[in-house]
Each structure stands twice: as structure tokens, then as C-alpha cells.
Amino acid sequence: MHFTYCPYCGNQLIKKEIGDEGMIPYCKSCEIPLWDMFITSIIAAVVNENNEIALLRQNYVSKTKYVCLAGIMKIGESAEATVIREVQEEIGLQVHELKFIKSYPYEKKEMLMLGYKAVVKKQNFVLSSEVDSAEWVTYENALALLREGSIGWQLVKSVIEE
């Protein structure tokens, strides 16, 4: 999000040099800089003890490719708590082990995605209404089902190679 007006007082912002940051939108009335903002989210490669990955179909994301589980962090929630919550909400499984893999800037949607490997026990999925379907996919077959080069593809590739 790029600020033009102050979200606190509504006045139009000016550009002001702020240290090493350069010219930043600034509210003269509130005397505060307003840096560009982005949404922080998680993306998880949910894996089980059989070296399988849970891949999801969400038609609002893609009608042809699978995706990894992902979700937006809530205010006051840690990234780790977000992964645990999202895995429970979207596919109905409990995370037993969690490992941070890498962060991924997603400029198209002004997001920062924090990538995790989430280990669960293989069970049947209990899907939320935002997930059309989910499948356990072997490591060998997973990359072909994801959009090549996507953040999910990069995350799964890292998990497989580790």
C-alpha cells in the first residue's frame, strides 16, 4: 500500500527525506513518516511421514494448477501460530513440527510470504470451504502439479532438496 493521504488525520502527505531511507511520504500534521506497507502471509509445504506433500486446489487461485497452503497473518499472531492455525483451518490437520525455510517477496500482491515446512501425520483431510480439494502427492510428482517458478513451486523444491 502506498500512502497519499494520512490514515490518521486525512491530510495529503508531502515527501520528506528520512535519514538513509530517502524521500518518504510524511504527514506534517501528525509529524510521522508513512512507509509503504505490505501484507505478511505464510505459505507452507505440509508434509507427512511418507514424504508426501499436501497440495490444494483452490479454483479462485487456479483452475489448472495445485497450490500450497497459505494464509494471512492476523494482528498479534506470530508466523508460526499462523501456520498452525491455517493448517488446522484449511485441511484439518495438527502440525507436529515446523521449520522456517525462506521468505518470498510477492510484489504482484504487495505481500511478503514466509515459507515453512509443516510436518503432520498422514490423515484424511477435513477441508474448509475455501479449499476445493486436496491430495497427498509424492515428492517426485509434486513439482509438476505446481506452476513452475511460483512461490509454492520454489518452496516445495527447497523442501524436497533438503
Coordinates of N, CA, C and O in Angstrom, one line a residue, residues 42-139:
I42 N 1.8 -16.4 5.3 CA 2.6 -17.6 5.3 C 2.3 -18.5 4.1 O 1.2 -18.4 3.5
I43 N 3.2 -19.3 3.8 CA 3.0 -20.4 2.8 C 3.7 -21.6 3.3 O 4.8 -21.5 3.9
A44 N 3.0 -22.7 3.3 CA 3.5 -23.9 3.9 C 3.5 -25.1 3.0 O 2.5 -25.4 2.3
A45 N 4.6 -25.8 3.0 CA 4.7 -27.2 2.4 C 4.4 -28.1 3.5 O 5.1 -28.4 4.4
V46 N 3.1 -28.6 3.5 CA 2.6 -29.5 4.5 C 3.0 -31.0 4.1 O 2.6 -31.4 3.1
V47 N 3.9 -31.6 4.9 CA 4.4 -32.9 4.5 C 4.1 -33.9 5.6 O 3.9 -33.6 6.8
N48 N 4.1 -35.2 5.2 CA 3.8 -36.3 6.2 C 5.0 -37.2 6.3 O 6.0 -37.0 5.6
E49 N 4.9 -38.2 7.1 CA 6.0 -39.2 7.3 C 6.3 -40.1 6.1 O 7.3 -40.7 6.1
N50 N 5.5 -40.0 5.1 CA 5.7 -40.8 3.9 C 6.4 -40.0 2.7 O 6.3 -40.4 1.6
N51 N 6.9 -38.9 3.1 CA 7.5 -38.0 2.1 C 6.5 -37.6 1.0 O 6.7 -37.6 -0.2
E52 N 5.3 -37.2 1.5 CA 4.2 -36.7 0.6 C 3.9 -35.3 1.0 O 4.0 -34.9 2.2
I53 N 3.4 -34.5 0.1 CA 3.1 -33.1 0.3 C 1.6 -32.9 0.0 O 1.1 -33.4 -1.0
A54 N 0.9 -32.2 0.9 CA -0.5 -31.8 0.7 C -0.6 -30.7 -0.3 O -0.1 -29.6 0.0
L55 N -1.1 -30.9 -1.5 CA -1.4 -29.9 -2.4 C -2.9 -29.6 -2.5 O -3.7 -30.5 -2.5
L56 N -3.2 -28.3 -2.7 CA -4.6 -27.9 -2.6 C -5.0 -27.4 -4.0 O -4.2 -26.9 -4.8
R57 N -6.4 -27.6 -4.3 CA -7.0 -27.0 -5.4 C -7.9 -25.9 -4.9 O -8.8 -26.1 -4.0
Q58 N -7.6 -24.7 -5.3 CA -8.5 -23.5 -4.9 C -8.8 -22.8 -6.2 O -7.9 -22.1 -6.8
N59 N -10.0 -23.0 -6.7 CA -10.4 -22.5 -8.1 C -10.3 -21.0 -8.2 O -10.1 -20.5 -9.3
Y60 N -10.4 -20.3 -7.1 CA -10.2 -18.9 -7.2 C -8.8 -18.5 -7.4 O -8.5 -17.3 -7.8
V61 N -7.8 -19.4 -7.2 CA -6.4 -19.2 -7.4 C -6.0 -19.7 -8.8 O -5.4 -18.9 -9.6
S62 N -6.4 -20.9 -9.1 CA -6.0 -21.5 -10.4 C -7.0 -22.7 -10.6 O -7.2 -23.5 -9.7
K63 N -7.4 -22.8 -11.9 CA -8.3 -23.9 -12.2 C -7.5 -25.1 -12.8 O -8.0 -26.2 -13.0
T64 N -6.2 -24.8 -13.1 CA -5.3 -25.9 -13.7 C -4.2 -26.4 -12.8 O -3.7 -27.5 -13.1
K65 N -3.8 -25.6 -11.9 CA -2.6 -26.0 -11.1 C -3.0 -26.1 -9.6 O -3.9 -25.5 -9.1
Y66 N -2.2 -26.9 -8.9 CA -2.4 -27.0 -7.4 C -1.6 -25.9 -6.8 O -0.7 -25.2 -7.4
V67 N -1.8 -25.7 -5.5 CA -1.1 -24.7 -4.7 C -0.7 -25.2 -3.4 O -1.3 -26.3 -2.9
C68 N 0.2 -24.6 -2.7 CA 0.5 -24.9 -1.3 C -0.5 -24.2 -0.4 O -1.1 -23.2 -0.8
L69 N -0.6 -24.6 0.8 CA -1.4 -24.0 1.8 C -0.8 -22.6 2.1 O 0.4 -22.5 2.3
A70 N -1.7 -21.6 2.2 CA -1.2 -20.2 2.5 C -2.3 -19.5 3.3 O -3.5 -19.8 3.2
G71 N -1.9 -18.4 4.0 CA -2.8 -17.6 4.7 C -2.2 -16.3 5.2 O -1.0 -16.2 5.4
I72 N -3.1 -15.4 5.5 CA -2.7 -14.1 6.0 C -2.5 -14.1 7.5 O -3.3 -14.7 8.3
M73 N -1.4 -13.5 8.0 CA -1.2 -13.3 9.4 C -2.1 -12.3 10.0 O -2.4 -11.3 9.4
K74 N -2.7 -12.6 11.2 CA -3.6 -11.7 11.9 C -2.7 -10.8 12.8 O -1.7 -11.3 13.3
I75 N -3.2 -9.7 13.1 CA -2.5 -8.8 14.0 C -2.4 -9.5 15.4 O -3.3 -10.1 15.9
G76 N -1.1 -9.4 15.9 CA -0.8 -10.1 17.2 C -0.5 -11.5 17.1 O -0.2 -12.2 18.1
E77 N -0.5 -12.1 15.9 CA -0.2 -13.5 15.7 C 1.2 -13.7 15.1 O 1.6 -13.0 14.2
S78 N 1.9 -14.7 15.6 CA 3.3 -15.0 15.1 C 3.1 -15.7 13.8 O 2.0 -16.3 13.5
A79 N 4.2 -15.8 13.0 CA 4.1 -16.5 11.7 C 3.9 -18.0 12.0 O 3.1 -18.7 11.3
E80 N 4.5 -18.5 13.1 CA 4.4 -19.9 13.4 C 3.0 -20.3 13.8 O 2.4 -21.3 13.4
A81 N 2.3 -19.4 14.6 CA 1.0 -19.6 15.0 C 0.0 -19.5 13.8 O -1.0 -20.3 13.7
T82 N 0.4 -18.7 12.8 CA -0.4 -18.6 11.6 C -0.4 -19.9 10.8 O -1.4 -20.4 10.4
V83 N 0.8 -20.5 10.7 CA 0.9 -21.8 10.0 C 0.1 -22.8 10.7 O -0.7 -23.5 10.0
I84 N 0.2 -23.0 12.0 CA -0.5 -24.0 12.8 C -2.0 -23.7 12.6 O -2.8 -24.7 12.4
R85 N -2.5 -22.5 12.7 CA -3.9 -22.2 12.5 C -4.4 -22.5 11.1 O -5.5 -23.1 10.9
E86 N -3.7 -22.1 10.1 CA -4.1 -22.3 8.7 C -4.1 -23.7 8.4 O -5.0 -24.2 7.7
V87 N -3.2 -24.5 8.8 CA -3.2 -26.0 8.5 C -4.4 -26.6 9.2 O -5.1 -27.4 8.5
Q88 N -4.7 -26.2 10.4 CA -5.9 -26.7 11.0 C -7.2 -26.3 10.3 O -8.1 -27.1 10.1
E89 N -7.3 -25.0 10.0 CA -8.5 -24.5 9.3 C -8.7 -25.0 7.9 O -9.8 -25.4 7.6
E90 N -7.7 -25.0 7.1 CA -7.8 -25.4 5.7 C -7.9 -26.9 5.4 O -8.6 -27.3 4.5
I91 N -7.1 -27.7 6.2 CA -7.1 -29.1 5.9 C -7.4 -30.0 7.1 O -7.3 -31.2 7.0
G92 N -7.6 -29.4 8.2 CA -8.0 -30.1 9.4 C -6.9 -31.0 10.1 O -7.2 -32.0 10.7
L93 N -5.6 -30.6 9.9 CA -4.6 -31.5 10.5 C -3.8 -30.7 11.5 O -3.7 -29.4 11.5
Q94 N -3.1 -31.4 12.5 CA -2.3 -30.8 13.5 C -0.9 -30.8 13.1 O -0.3 -31.9 12.7
V95 N -0.2 -29.7 13.3 CA 1.2 -29.6 12.9 C 2.0 -30.2 14.1 O 1.8 -29.8 15.3
H96 N 3.0 -31.1 13.8 CA 3.8 -31.6 14.9 C 5.2 -31.1 14.9 O 5.9 -31.2 15.9
E97 N 5.6 -30.5 13.7 CA 7.0 -30.0 13.6 C 6.9 -28.9 12.6 O 6.2 -29.0 11.6
L98 N 7.7 -27.8 12.8 CA 7.6 -26.6 12.0 C 9.0 -26.1 11.8 O 9.8 -26.0 12.7
K99 N 9.3 -25.8 10.5 CA 10.7 -25.3 10.2 C 10.5 -24.2 9.2 O 9.9 -24.3 8.1
F100 N 11.1 -23.0 9.5 CA 11.2 -21.9 8.6 C 12.1 -22.2 7.4 O 13.2 -22.7 7.7
I101 N 11.7 -22.0 6.2 CA 12.5 -22.3 5.0 C 13.1 -21.0 4.4 O 14.3 -20.8 4.3
K102 N 12.2 -20.0 4.1 CA 12.7 -18.8 3.4 C 11.5 -17.8 3.3 O 10.4 -18.2 3.3
S103 N 11.9 -16.5 3.2 CA 10.9 -15.5 2.9 C 10.8 -15.2 1.4 O 11.9 -15.3 0.7
Y104 N 9.7 -14.9 0.9 CA 9.5 -14.7 -0.5 C 8.7 -13.4 -0.8 O 7.5 -13.3 -0.4
P105 N 9.3 -12.4 -1.3 CA 8.5 -11.2 -1.7 C 7.6 -11.5 -2.8 O 8.0 -12.1 -3.8
Y106 N 6.4 -11.1 -2.8 CA 5.4 -11.3 -3.8 C 4.9 -9.9 -4.2 O 3.8 -9.5 -3.7
E107 N 5.6 -9.2 -5.1 CA 5.3 -7.9 -5.4 C 4.0 -7.7 -6.1 O 3.3 -6.6 -5.9
K108 N 3.5 -8.6 -6.9 CA 2.3 -8.5 -7.6 C 1.1 -8.2 -6.6 O 0.2 -7.5 -6.9
K109 N 1.2 -8.8 -5.5 CA 0.1 -8.6 -4.5 C 0.5 -7.9 -3.2 O -0.1 -7.8 -2.2
E110 N 1.7 -7.2 -3.4 CA 2.3 -6.4 -2.3 C 2.3 -7.2 -1.0 O 1.8 -6.8 0.1
M111 N 2.9 -8.4 -1.0 CA 2.9 -9.3 0.1 C 4.4 -9.8 0.4 O 5.2 -9.8 -0.5
L112 N 4.6 -10.2 1.6 CA 5.8 -10.9 2.0 C 5.3 -12.2 2.5 O 4.5 -12.3 3.4
M113 N 5.7 -13.3 1.8 CA 5.3 -14.7 2.2 C 6.4 -15.4 2.9 O 7.5 -15.4 2.4
L114 N 6.1 -15.8 4.1 CA 7.1 -16.6 4.9 C 6.9 -18.0 4.7 O 5.8 -18.6 5.1
G115 N 7.9 -18.7 4.2 CA 7.7 -20.1 3.8 C 8.2 -21.1 4.9 O 9.2 -20.9 5.4
Y116 N 7.3 -22.1 5.1 CA 7.6 -23.1 6.2 C 7.4 -24.5 5.7 O 6.6 -24.7 4.7
K117 N 8.1 -25.4 6.3 CA 7.8 -26.8 6.2 C 7.0 -27.2 7.4 O 7.5 -27.0 8.5
A118 N 5.8 -27.7 7.2 CA 5.0 -28.1 8.4 C 4.8 -29.6 8.3 O 4.3 -30.2 7.3
V119 N 5.2 -30.3 9.3 CA 5.1 -31.8 9.4 C 3.9 -32.2 10.1 O 3.6 -31.7 11.2
V120 N 3.1 -33.1 9.5 CA 1.9 -33.6 10.1 C 1.9 -35.1 9.9 O 2.6 -35.7 9.2
K121 N 1.0 -35.8 10.7 CA 0.8 -37.2 10.4 C -0.3 -37.4 9.3 O -1.2 -36.6 9.2
K122 N 0.0 -38.4 8.4 CA -0.9 -38.6 7.3 C -2.3 -39.0 7.8 O -2.4 -40.0 8.6
Q123 N -3.3 -38.2 7.4 CA -4.7 -38.5 7.8 C -5.5 -38.0 6.6 O -5.0 -37.3 5.7
N124 N -6.8 -38.3 6.7 CA -7.7 -37.7 5.7 C -7.9 -36.3 6.0 O -7.8 -35.8 7.1
F125 N -8.1 -35.5 4.9 CA -8.3 -34.0 5.1 C -9.7 -33.7 5.5 O -10.6 -34.4 5.1
V126 N -9.8 -32.7 6.3 CA -11.1 -32.1 6.6 C -11.0 -30.7 6.0 O -10.4 -29.8 6.6
L127 N -11.6 -30.4 4.8 CA -11.4 -29.2 4.1 C -12.3 -28.1 4.5 O -13.5 -28.3 4.8
S128 N -11.7 -26.9 4.5 CA -12.6 -25.7 4.7 C -13.3 -25.3 3.4 O -13.0 -25.9 2.3
S129 N -14.2 -24.4 3.5 CA -15.0 -24.0 2.3 C -14.1 -23.3 1.3 O -14.5 -23.2 0.1
E130 N -13.0 -22.8 1.6 CA -12.1 -22.1 0.6 C -11.2 -23.1 -0.1 O -10.5 -22.7 -1.0
V131 N -11.2 -24.4 0.2 CA -10.4 -25.4 -0.5 C -11.3 -26.3 -1.2 O -12.2 -26.9 -0.7
D132 N -11.1 -26.3 -2.5 CA -12.0 -27.2 -3.4 C -11.6 -28.7 -3.2 O -12.5 -29.5 -3.2
S133 N -10.3 -29.0 -3.2 CA -9.9 -30.3 -2.9 C -8.4 -30.3 -2.5 O -7.8 -29.3 -2.6
A134 N -8.0 -31.4 -2.0 CA -6.6 -31.6 -1.5 C -6.2 -33.0 -1.8 O -7.0 -33.9 -1.7
E135 N -4.9 -33.2 -2.1 CA -4.3 -34.5 -2.3 C -3.0 -34.6 -1.6 O -2.2 -33.7 -1.6
W136 N -2.7 -35.8 -1.2 CA -1.3 -36.2 -0.8 C -0.6 -36.5 -2.1 O -1.0 -37.4 -2.8
V137 N 0.5 -35.9 -2.3 CA 1.3 -36.1 -3.6 C 2.7 -36.4 -3.2 O 3.3 -35.8 -2.3
T138 N 3.3 -37.4 -3.9 CA 4.7 -37.8 -3.6 C 5.6 -36.7 -4.0 O 5.3 -35.9 -4.8
Y139 N 6.8 -36.6 -3.3 CA 7.8 -35.6 -3.6 C 8.1 -35.6 -5.1 O 8.2 -34.6 -5.8

